[in-house]
Coordinates of C-alpha atoms and ligand atoms in Angstrom, one line a residue:
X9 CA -167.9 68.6 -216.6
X10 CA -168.1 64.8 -216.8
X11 CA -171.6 64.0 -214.6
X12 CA -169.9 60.8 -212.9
X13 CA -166.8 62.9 -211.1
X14 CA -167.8 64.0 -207.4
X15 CA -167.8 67.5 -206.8
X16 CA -168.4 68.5 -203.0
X17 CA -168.3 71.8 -201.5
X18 CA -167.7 73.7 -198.3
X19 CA -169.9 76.8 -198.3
X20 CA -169.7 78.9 -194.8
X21 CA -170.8 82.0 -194.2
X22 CA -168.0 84.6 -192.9
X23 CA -170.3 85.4 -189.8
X24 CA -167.3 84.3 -187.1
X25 CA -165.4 81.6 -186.1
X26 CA -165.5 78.1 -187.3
X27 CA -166.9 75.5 -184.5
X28 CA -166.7 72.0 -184.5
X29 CA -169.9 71.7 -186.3
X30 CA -168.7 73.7 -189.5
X31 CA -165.3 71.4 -189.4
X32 CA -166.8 68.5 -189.2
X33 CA -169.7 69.6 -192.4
X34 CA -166.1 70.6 -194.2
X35 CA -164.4 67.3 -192.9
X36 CA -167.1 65.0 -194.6
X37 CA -167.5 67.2 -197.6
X38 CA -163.8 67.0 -198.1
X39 CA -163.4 63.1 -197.6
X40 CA -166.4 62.2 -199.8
X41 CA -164.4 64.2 -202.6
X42 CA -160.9 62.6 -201.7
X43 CA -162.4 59.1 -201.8
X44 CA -164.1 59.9 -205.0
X45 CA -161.2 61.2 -206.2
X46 CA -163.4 63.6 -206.6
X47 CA -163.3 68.0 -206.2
X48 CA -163.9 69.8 -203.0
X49 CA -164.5 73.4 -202.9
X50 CA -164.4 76.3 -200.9
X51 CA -167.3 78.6 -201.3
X52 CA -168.0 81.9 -199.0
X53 CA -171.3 82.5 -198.8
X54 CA -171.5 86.4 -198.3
X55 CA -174.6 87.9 -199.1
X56 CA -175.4 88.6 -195.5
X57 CA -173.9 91.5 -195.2
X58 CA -175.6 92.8 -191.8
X59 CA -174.3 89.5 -190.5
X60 CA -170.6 89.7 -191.4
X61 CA -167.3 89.6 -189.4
X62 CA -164.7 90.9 -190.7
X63 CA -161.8 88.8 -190.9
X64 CA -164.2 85.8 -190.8
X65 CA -162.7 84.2 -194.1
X66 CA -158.8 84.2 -193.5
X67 CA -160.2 82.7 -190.1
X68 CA -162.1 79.9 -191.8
X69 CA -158.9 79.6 -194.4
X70 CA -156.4 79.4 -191.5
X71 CA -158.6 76.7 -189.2
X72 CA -159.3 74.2 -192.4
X73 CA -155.5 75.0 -193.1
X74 CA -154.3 73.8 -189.6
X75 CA -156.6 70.7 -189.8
X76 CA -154.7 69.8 -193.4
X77 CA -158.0 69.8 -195.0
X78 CA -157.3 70.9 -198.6
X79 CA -159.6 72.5 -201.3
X80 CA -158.8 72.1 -205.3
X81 CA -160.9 75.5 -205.8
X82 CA -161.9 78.0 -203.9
X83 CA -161.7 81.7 -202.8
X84 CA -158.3 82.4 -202.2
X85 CA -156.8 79.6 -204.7
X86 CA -159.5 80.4 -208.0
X87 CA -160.7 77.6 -210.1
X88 CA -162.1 77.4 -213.1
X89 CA -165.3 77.8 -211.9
X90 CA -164.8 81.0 -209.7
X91 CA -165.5 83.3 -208.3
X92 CA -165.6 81.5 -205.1
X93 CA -167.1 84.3 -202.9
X94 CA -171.1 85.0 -203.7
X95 CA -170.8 88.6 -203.4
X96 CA -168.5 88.1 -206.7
X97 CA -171.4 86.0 -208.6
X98 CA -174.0 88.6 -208.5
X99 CA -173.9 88.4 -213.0
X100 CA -174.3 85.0 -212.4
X101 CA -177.7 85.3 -210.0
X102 CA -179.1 87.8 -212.3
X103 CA -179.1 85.8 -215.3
X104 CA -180.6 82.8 -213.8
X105 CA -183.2 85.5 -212.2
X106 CA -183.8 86.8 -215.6
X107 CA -184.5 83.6 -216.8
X108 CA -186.9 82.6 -214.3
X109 CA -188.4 86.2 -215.1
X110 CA -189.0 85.0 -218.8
X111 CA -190.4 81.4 -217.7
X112 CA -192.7 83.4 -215.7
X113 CA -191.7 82.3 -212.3
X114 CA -190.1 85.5 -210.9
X115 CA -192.0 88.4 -210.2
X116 CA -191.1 92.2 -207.8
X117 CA -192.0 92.3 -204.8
X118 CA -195.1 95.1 -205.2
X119 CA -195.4 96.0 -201.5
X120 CA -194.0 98.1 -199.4
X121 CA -192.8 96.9 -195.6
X122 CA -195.9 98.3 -193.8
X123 CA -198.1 96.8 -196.4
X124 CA -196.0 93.3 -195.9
X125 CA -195.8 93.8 -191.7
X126 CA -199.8 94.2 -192.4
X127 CA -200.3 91.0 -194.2
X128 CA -198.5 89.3 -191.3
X129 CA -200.4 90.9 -188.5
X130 CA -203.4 89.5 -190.3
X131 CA -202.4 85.8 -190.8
X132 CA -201.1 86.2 -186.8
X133 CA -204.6 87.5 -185.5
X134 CA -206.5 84.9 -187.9
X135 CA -203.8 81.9 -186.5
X136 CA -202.6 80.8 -190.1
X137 CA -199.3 81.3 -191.1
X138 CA -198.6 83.9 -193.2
X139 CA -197.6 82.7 -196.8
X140 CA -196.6 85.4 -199.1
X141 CA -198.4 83.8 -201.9
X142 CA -201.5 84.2 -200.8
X143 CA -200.7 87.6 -202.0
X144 CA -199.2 87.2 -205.1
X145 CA -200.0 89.7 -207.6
X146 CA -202.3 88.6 -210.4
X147 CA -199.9 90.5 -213.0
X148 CA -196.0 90.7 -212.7
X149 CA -194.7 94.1 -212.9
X150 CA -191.1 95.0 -214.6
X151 CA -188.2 94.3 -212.5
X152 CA -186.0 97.3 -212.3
X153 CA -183.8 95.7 -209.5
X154 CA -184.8 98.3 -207.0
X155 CA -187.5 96.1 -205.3
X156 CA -186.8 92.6 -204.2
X157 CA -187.5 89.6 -207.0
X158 CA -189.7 87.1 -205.5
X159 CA -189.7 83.4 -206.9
X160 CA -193.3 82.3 -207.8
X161 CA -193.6 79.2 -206.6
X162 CA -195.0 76.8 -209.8
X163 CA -196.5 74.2 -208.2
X164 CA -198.3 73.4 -204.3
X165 CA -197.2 69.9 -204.0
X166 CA -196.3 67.6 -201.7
X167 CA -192.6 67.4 -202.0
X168 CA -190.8 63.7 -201.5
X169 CA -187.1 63.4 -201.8
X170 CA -184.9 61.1 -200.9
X171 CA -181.9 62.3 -198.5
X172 CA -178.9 60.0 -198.7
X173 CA -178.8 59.7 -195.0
X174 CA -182.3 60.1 -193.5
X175 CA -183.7 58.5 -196.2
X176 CA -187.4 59.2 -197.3
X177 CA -188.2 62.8 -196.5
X178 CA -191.0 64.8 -197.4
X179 CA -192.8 68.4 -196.1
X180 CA -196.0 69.6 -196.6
X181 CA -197.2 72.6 -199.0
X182 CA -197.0 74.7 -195.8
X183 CA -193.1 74.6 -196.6
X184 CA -193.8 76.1 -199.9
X185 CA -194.2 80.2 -200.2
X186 CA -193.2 82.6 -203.0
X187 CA -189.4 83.5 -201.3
X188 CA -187.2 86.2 -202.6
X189 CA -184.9 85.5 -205.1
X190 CA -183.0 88.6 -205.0
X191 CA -183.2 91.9 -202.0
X192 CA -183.7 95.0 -202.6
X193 CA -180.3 95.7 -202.1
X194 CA -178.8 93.5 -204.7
X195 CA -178.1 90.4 -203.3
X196 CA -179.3 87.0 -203.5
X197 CA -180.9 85.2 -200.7
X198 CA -178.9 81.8 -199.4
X199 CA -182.0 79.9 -200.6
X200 CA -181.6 81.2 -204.4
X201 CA -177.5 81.8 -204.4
X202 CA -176.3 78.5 -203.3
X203 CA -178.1 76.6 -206.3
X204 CA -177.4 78.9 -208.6
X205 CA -173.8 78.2 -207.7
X206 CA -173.7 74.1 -207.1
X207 CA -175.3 74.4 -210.7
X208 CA -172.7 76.6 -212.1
X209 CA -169.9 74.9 -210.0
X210 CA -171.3 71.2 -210.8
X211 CA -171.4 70.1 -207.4
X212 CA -172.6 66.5 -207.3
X213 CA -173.3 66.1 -203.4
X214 CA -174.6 69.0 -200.9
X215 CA -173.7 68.4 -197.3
X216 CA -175.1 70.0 -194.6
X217 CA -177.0 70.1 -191.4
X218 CA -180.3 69.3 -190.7
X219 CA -181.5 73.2 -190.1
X220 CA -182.1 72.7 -193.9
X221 CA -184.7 70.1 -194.5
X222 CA -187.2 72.4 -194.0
X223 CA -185.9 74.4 -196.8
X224 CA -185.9 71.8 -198.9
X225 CA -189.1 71.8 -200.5
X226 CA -188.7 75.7 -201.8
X227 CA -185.1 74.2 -203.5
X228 CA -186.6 71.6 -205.0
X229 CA -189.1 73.5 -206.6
X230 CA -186.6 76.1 -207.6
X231 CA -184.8 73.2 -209.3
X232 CA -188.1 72.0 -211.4
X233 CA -188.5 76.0 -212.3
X234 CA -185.0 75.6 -213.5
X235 CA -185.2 72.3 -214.8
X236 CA -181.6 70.8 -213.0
X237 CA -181.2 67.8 -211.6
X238 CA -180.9 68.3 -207.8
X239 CA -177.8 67.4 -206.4
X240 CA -177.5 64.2 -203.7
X241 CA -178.7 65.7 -200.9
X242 CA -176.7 64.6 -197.3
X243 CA -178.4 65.7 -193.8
X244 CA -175.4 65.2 -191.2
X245 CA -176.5 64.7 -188.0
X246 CA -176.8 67.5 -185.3
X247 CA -174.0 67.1 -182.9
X248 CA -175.2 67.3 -179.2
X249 CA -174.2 68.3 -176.4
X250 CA -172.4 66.6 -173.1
X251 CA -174.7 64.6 -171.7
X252 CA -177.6 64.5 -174.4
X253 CA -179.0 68.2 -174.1
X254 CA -179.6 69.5 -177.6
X255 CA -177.3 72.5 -178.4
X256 CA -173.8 72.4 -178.3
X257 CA -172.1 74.5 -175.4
X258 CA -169.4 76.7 -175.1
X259 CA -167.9 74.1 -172.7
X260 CA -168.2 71.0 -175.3
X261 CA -167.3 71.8 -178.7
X262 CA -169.7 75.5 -179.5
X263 CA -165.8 77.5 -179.2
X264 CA -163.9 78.5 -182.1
X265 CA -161.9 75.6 -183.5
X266 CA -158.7 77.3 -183.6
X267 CA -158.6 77.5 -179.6
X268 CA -158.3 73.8 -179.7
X269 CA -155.0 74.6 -181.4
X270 CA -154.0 77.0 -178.7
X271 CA -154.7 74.3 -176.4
X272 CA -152.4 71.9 -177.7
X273 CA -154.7 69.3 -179.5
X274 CA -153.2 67.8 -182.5
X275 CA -155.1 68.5 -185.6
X276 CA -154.8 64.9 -186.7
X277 CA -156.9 64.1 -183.6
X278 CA -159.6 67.0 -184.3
X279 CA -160.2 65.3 -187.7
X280 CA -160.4 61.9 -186.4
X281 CA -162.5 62.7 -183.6
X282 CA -165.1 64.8 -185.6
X283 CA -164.7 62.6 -188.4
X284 CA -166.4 59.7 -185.8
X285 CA -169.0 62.5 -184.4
X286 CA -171.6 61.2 -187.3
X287 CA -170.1 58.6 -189.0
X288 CA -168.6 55.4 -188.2
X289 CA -166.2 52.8 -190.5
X290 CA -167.5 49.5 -189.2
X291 CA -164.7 47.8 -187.5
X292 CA -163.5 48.2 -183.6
X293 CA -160.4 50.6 -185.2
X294 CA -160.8 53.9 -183.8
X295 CA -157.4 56.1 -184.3
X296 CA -157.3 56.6 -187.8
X297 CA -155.4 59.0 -189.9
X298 CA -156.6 61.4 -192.7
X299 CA -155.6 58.9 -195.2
X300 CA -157.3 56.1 -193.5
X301 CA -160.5 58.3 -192.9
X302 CA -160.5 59.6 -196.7
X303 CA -160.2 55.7 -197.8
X304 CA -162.9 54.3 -195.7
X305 CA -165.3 57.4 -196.0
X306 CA -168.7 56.2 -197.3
X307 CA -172.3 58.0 -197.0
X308 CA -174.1 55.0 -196.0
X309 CA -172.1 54.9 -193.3
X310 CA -173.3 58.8 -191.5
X311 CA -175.5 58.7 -188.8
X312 CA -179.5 59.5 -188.7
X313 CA -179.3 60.3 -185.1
X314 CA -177.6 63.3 -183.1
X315 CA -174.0 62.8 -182.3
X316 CA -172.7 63.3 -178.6
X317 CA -169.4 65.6 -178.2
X318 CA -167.5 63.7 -175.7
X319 CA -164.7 65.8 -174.3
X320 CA -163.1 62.6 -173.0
X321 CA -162.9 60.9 -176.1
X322 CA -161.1 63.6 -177.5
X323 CA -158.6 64.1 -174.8
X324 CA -158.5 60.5 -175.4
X325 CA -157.8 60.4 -179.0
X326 CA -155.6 63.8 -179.1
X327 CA -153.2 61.5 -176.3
X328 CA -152.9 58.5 -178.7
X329 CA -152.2 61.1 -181.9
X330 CA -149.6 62.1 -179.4
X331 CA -148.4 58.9 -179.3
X332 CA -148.1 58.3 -182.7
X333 CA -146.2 61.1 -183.7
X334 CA -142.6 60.9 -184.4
X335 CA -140.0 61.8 -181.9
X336 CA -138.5 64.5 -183.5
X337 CA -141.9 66.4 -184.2
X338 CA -143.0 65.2 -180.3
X339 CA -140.0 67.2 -179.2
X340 CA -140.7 70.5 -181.4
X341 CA -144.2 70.6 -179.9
X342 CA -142.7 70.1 -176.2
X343 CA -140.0 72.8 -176.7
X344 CA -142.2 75.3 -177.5
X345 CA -143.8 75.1 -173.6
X346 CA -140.7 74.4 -172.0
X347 CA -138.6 77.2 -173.5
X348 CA -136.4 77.6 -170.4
X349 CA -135.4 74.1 -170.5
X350 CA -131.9 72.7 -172.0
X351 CA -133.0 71.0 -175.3
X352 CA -130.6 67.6 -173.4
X353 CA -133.5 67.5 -170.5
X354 CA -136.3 68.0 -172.9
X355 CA -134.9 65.2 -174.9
X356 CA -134.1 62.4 -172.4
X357 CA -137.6 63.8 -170.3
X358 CA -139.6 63.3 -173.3
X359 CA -141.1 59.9 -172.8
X360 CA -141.9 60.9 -169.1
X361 CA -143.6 63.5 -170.9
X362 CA -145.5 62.5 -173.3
X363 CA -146.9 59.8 -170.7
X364 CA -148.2 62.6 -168.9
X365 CA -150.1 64.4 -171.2
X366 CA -152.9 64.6 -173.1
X367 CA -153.0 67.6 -174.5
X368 CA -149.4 69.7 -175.3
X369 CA -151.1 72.3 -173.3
X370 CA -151.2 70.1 -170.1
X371 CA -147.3 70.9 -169.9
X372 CA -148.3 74.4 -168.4
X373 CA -150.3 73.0 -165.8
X374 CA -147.9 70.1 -164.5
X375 CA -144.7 71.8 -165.4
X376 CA -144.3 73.4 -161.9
X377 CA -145.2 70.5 -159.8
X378 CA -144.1 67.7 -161.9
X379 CA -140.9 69.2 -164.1
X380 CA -139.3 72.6 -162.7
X381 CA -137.0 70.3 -159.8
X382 CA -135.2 68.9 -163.3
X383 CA -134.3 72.6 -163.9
X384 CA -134.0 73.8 -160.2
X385 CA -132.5 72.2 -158.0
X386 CA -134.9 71.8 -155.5
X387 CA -134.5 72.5 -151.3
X388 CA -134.9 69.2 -149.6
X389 CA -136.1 69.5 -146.0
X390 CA -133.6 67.1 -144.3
X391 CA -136.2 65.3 -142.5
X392 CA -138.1 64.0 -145.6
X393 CA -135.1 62.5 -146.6
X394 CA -135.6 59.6 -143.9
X395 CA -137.9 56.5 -145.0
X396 CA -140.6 55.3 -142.5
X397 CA -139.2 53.6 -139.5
X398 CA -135.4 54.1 -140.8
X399 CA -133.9 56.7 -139.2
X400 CA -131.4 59.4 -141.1
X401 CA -128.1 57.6 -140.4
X402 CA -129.3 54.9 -142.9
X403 CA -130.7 57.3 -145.6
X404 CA -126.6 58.7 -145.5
X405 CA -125.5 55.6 -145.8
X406 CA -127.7 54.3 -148.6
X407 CA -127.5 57.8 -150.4
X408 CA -123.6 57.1 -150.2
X409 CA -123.5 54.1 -151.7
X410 CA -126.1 55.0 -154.7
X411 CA -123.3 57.6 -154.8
X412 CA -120.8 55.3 -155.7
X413 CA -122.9 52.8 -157.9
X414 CA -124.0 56.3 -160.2
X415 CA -120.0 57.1 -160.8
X416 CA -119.7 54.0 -162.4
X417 CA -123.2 53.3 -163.2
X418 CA -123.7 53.5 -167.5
X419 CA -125.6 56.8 -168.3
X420 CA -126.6 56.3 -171.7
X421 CA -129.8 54.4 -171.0
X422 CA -132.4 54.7 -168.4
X423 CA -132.2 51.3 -167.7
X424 CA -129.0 50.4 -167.1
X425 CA -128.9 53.0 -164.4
X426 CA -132.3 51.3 -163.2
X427 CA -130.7 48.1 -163.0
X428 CA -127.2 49.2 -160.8
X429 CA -129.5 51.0 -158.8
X430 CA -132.2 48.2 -158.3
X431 CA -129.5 45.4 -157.4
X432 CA -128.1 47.3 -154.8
X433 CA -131.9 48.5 -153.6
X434 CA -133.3 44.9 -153.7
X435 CA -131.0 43.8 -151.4
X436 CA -131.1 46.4 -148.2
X437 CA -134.9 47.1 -149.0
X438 CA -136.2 49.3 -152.1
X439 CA -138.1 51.5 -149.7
X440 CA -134.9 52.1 -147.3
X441 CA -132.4 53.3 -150.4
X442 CA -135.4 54.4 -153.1
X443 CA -137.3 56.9 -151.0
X444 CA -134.1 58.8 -149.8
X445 CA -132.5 58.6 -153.5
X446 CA -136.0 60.3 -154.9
X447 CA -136.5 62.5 -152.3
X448 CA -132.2 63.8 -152.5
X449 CA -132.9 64.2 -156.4
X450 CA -136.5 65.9 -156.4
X451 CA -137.6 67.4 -153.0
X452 CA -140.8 65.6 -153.8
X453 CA -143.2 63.2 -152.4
X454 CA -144.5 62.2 -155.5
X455 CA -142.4 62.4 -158.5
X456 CA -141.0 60.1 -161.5
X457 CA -138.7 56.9 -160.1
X458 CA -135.4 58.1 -159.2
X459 CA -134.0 56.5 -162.2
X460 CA -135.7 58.4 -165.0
X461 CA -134.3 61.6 -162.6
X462 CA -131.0 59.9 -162.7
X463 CA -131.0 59.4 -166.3
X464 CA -132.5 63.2 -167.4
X465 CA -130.4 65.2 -164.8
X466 CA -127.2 63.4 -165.9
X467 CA -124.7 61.7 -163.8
X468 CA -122.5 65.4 -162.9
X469 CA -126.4 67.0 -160.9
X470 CA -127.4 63.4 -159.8
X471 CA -124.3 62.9 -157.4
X472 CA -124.4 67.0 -156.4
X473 CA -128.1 66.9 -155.6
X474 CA -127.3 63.3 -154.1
X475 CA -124.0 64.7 -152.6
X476 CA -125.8 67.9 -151.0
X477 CA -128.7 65.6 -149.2
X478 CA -125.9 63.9 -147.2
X479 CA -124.3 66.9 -146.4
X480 CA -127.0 68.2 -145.1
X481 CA -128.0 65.2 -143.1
X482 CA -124.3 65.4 -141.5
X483 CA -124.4 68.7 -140.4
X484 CA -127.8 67.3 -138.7
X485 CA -126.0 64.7 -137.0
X486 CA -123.5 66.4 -135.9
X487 CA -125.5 69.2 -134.5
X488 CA -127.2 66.7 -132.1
Ligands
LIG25 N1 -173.8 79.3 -195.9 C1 -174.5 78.2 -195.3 C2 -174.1 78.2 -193.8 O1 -173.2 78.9 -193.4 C3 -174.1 76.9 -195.9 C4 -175.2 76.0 -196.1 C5 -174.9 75.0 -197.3 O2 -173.9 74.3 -197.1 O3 -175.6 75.0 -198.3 O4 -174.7 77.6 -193.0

C-alpha cells in the first residue's frame, strides 16, 4: 500500500437505523476519499453483540445506496483487504493480541466480577475514580482466551495530539486505564478492533464524532505499544439541535435517514444539506451537487463548533434540487403520488407543481385542495360564479365569450391561451371575466389562474365545465 493514497472509512455499528449524524460521518469520509482520489470503505463494526439489530446492515447498505454514496470495499462488495465485518477478523485481533502478549503489554483479566464490582465500590466510597490499573497484577498469567485480555497501559503520560480539525488536543493520565483488549466471550472491544483494522486496512484518515476524544489517549498509547503511525485523526463537529439545544431530536434530524426518502426529499439535497452541516466551501454557492461537493471537499474547511440542523434549509434546498432535476425524472417522481391522474395532466400540471412543492411528499397534502378539480369536475355553487358588484347576467355573458375566444384560442402553449384570454379580459375588466372563468373551471376561491386550468384540462373540459356554469346560471335566471 503506497503511504501517500487516502484511504477513509465508514465504520458503523449494525445497532439500527442510520441518522443524519452517521450520513453525514459517511458523507465526509466518502468525499475526502473521492477528492483524494483516494479509497473509501465500508466497515461493520459488530462486536456488540447485545446491542445488535438485526437487519441493521442491509439498512445502512440500502440508506448510503439511496444517497449515491459509493464504497470501493466493503462488506457486501469484498476487497482486498476484507473481511469487512469485525466479527469476521477475530484471527486478525488475536494475532495482534498475541503480539502485545509477547511485548509484555497484554495481560488476563485475574478477577472475577464481584472482585471487579468491589474495586469500584471502593474507588466510589473513597471519591477517586476507579482505574483498573491500580490493580494490575504484578505477574501476567497465561491467556487461555477464556478470561478477558486486558491491555497494560506502557506509559502514564500526558498525551498531545494534534486533531486535523480542533487542532491541539490533549487529556490527562486520568484518560489512561488498562482497558480490555479482548472479552471473555471472544470478541474485541471497539477501542482495540477498530485499530487493529485501519492498520490492516491502511486507512490514512479516521473520521468521526467528537464522543471519541476522550478515547483518544488509550489509542494512542495502543499505537506506541504497537509501534504504527496513527492515522490523521478528524473530530466532526456535533450536530445540534433546532434552536441550539444539544442533542438532536426526533423532530430535527435524530429519525432514520431513509424516512426522508419516504417523504419525498431528494437524496441529492440530503447530501448537500449535511455535507454544509460542518463544513463549508468558502464562496456564497450553496446548491451543490455530489461532484461539486467531492471537488471542493477539504479538512481545513470542517467546523470546530456544533452544527445547527435547520429543517428550513433543507426544505429549502430539497425545493431547488427539485428544481434542478430534469423534466422527465420530475415527472416519474410526480407520477408515483398522483397515480389516478392521466399521465397528459400530470405533464402539462407539472410546472404548477413543482412550484408548489418542496418536498414530493407535499403532493399528498395539497393534492385535494389544490389538484383533484383537474380530475373532477368540480360542483360550482352558481352564486360564486358572480364577481363583486357584477351581478350573474354579466358572469354569462363574459363566460360566453371566453367560450368563443377558447374554440379558436391556440392550445399548445399556456400562454397563447393567456394572451386571447387577457386581451379580451383587459378590456371589460380582468376581475369581471377572470373570477367567473376561474371559478366555472375550478369551483375554487383560490386556485391556479384560469389559464394554466385552461391549458392542463384541454380545450374539449374547459368549454364543458365553462359551458355547464352558464347553464346553470340560465336556469337561475330563468327561475326568477
Ligand atoms: N463503530 C463506531 C460507531 O458506530 C465507529 C467509530 C469509528 O468510526 O471509529 O460509532
Amino acid at each position: 500500500m503506497s503511504t501517500s493514497q487516502v484511504v477513509t472509512r465508514f465504520a458503523p455499528s449494525p445497532t439500527g437505523f442510520m441518522h443524519v449524524g452517521g450520513v453525514r460521518t459517511a458523507l465526509y469520509a466518502w468525499a475526502f476519499a473521492r477528492k483524494n482520489n483516494g479509497t473509501f470503505i465500508l466497515r461493520i463494526e459488530d462486536t456488540d453483540k447485545k446491542r445488535e439489530v438485526a437487519g441493521s446492515i442491509e439498512h445502512i447498505i440500502a440508506s448510503l445506496h439511496w444517497l449515491g454514496i459509493q464504497w470501493d470495499e466493503g462488506v457486501d462488495i469484498g476487497g482486498k483487504n476484507g473481511p469487512y465485518k469485525q466479527s469476521d477478523r477475530l484471527a486478525s485481533y488475536s494475532k495482534y493480541a498475541h503480539i502485545l502478549i509477547e511485548k509484555g503489554y497484554a495481560y488476563p483479566d485475574p478477577y472475577s466480577e464481584e472482585e471487579l464490582a468491589e474495586f469500584r465500590r471502593q474507588a466510589e466510597e473513597q471519591k477517586r475514580p476507579f482505574l483498573y490499573r491500580e490493580h494490575r497484577p504484578t505477574v501476567f498469567g497465561e491467556w487461555d482466551g477464556t478470561k478477558s485480555l486486558r491491555f497494560k497501559i506502557p506509559e502514564l503520560k500526558n498525551h498531545i495530539w494534534n486533531d486535523a480539525v480542533r487542532g491541539e488536543l490533549t487529556a490527562g493520565i486520568d484518560a489512561l486505564d488498562d482497558f480490555i483488549l479482548i472479552k471473555s466471550d471472544g470478541y474485541p472491544t471497539y477501542n482495540f478492533a477498530h485499530i487493529i483494522d485501519d492498520l490492516e486496512m491502511g486507512v490514512t484518515h479516521i473520521m468521526r464524532a467528537d464522543e471519541f476524544i476522550a478515547s483518544t489517549p488509550k489509542f494512542l498509547s495502543l499505537y506506541e505499544a504497537l509501534e504504527i503511525t496513527p492515522p490523521v485523526l478528524v473530530t466532526l463537529p456535533p450536530i445540534l439541535g433546532e434552536g441550539g439545544n444539544k442533542k438532536l431530536g426526533k423532530r430535527d434530524g435524530a429519525k432514520d435517514i431513509l424516512e426522508y426518502r419516504n417523504e419525498g426529499y431528494l437524496p441529492e439535497a440530503m447530501v448537500n444539506f449535511l455535507s454544509l452541516l460542518g463544513w463549508n466551501p468558502g464562496g456564497e454557492k450553496e446548491i451543490m451537487t455530489k461532484e461539486e461537493i467531492c471537488q471542493l471537499f477539504s479538512l481545513d474547511r470542517i467546523h470546530k463548533g456544533g452544527a445547527m440542523f435547520n429543517e428550513e434549509k433543507l426544505l429549502w434546498m430539497n425545493k431547488e434540487h427539485i428544481r434542478l432535476q430534469p423534466k422527465e425524472l420530475q415527472l416519474s417522481f410526480v407520477k408515483k403520488y398522483l397515480q389516478t391522474y392521466d399521465d397528459a395532466i400530470v405533464e402539462r400540471l407539472l410546472p404548477t407543481i413543482i412550484d408548489r412543492i418542496s418536498t414530493y411528499g407535499d403532493i399528498v397534502t395539497i393534492e385535494p385542495a389544490e389538484f383533484r378539480f383537474f380530475i373532477e369536475r368540480p360542483i360550482v355553487s352558481v352564486e360564486n360564479l358572480k364577481w363583486k358588484n357584477s351581478d350573474l347576467q354579466d358572469a354569462l355573458t363574459h363566460l360566453q365569450s371566453v367560450l368563443d375566444i377558447i374554440q379558436s384560442a391556440d392550445f399548445s402553449a399556456m400562454d397563447s391561451i393567456k394572451q386571447a384570454i387577457m386581451t379580451y379580459a383587459e378590456s371589460h375588466g380582468k376581475g369581471n371575466v377572470l373570477w367567473p372563468l376561474r371559478m366555472a373551471l375550478s369551483g375554487q376561491e383560490k386556485s391556479v389562474d384560469p389559464f394554466t386550468i385552461c391549458y392542463v384540462l384541454g380545450r374539449d373540459e374547459s368549454s364543458m365545465r365553462i359551458q355547464n356554469a352558464c347553464t346553470s346560471i340560465r336556469s337561475i335566471s330563468s327561475t326568477q
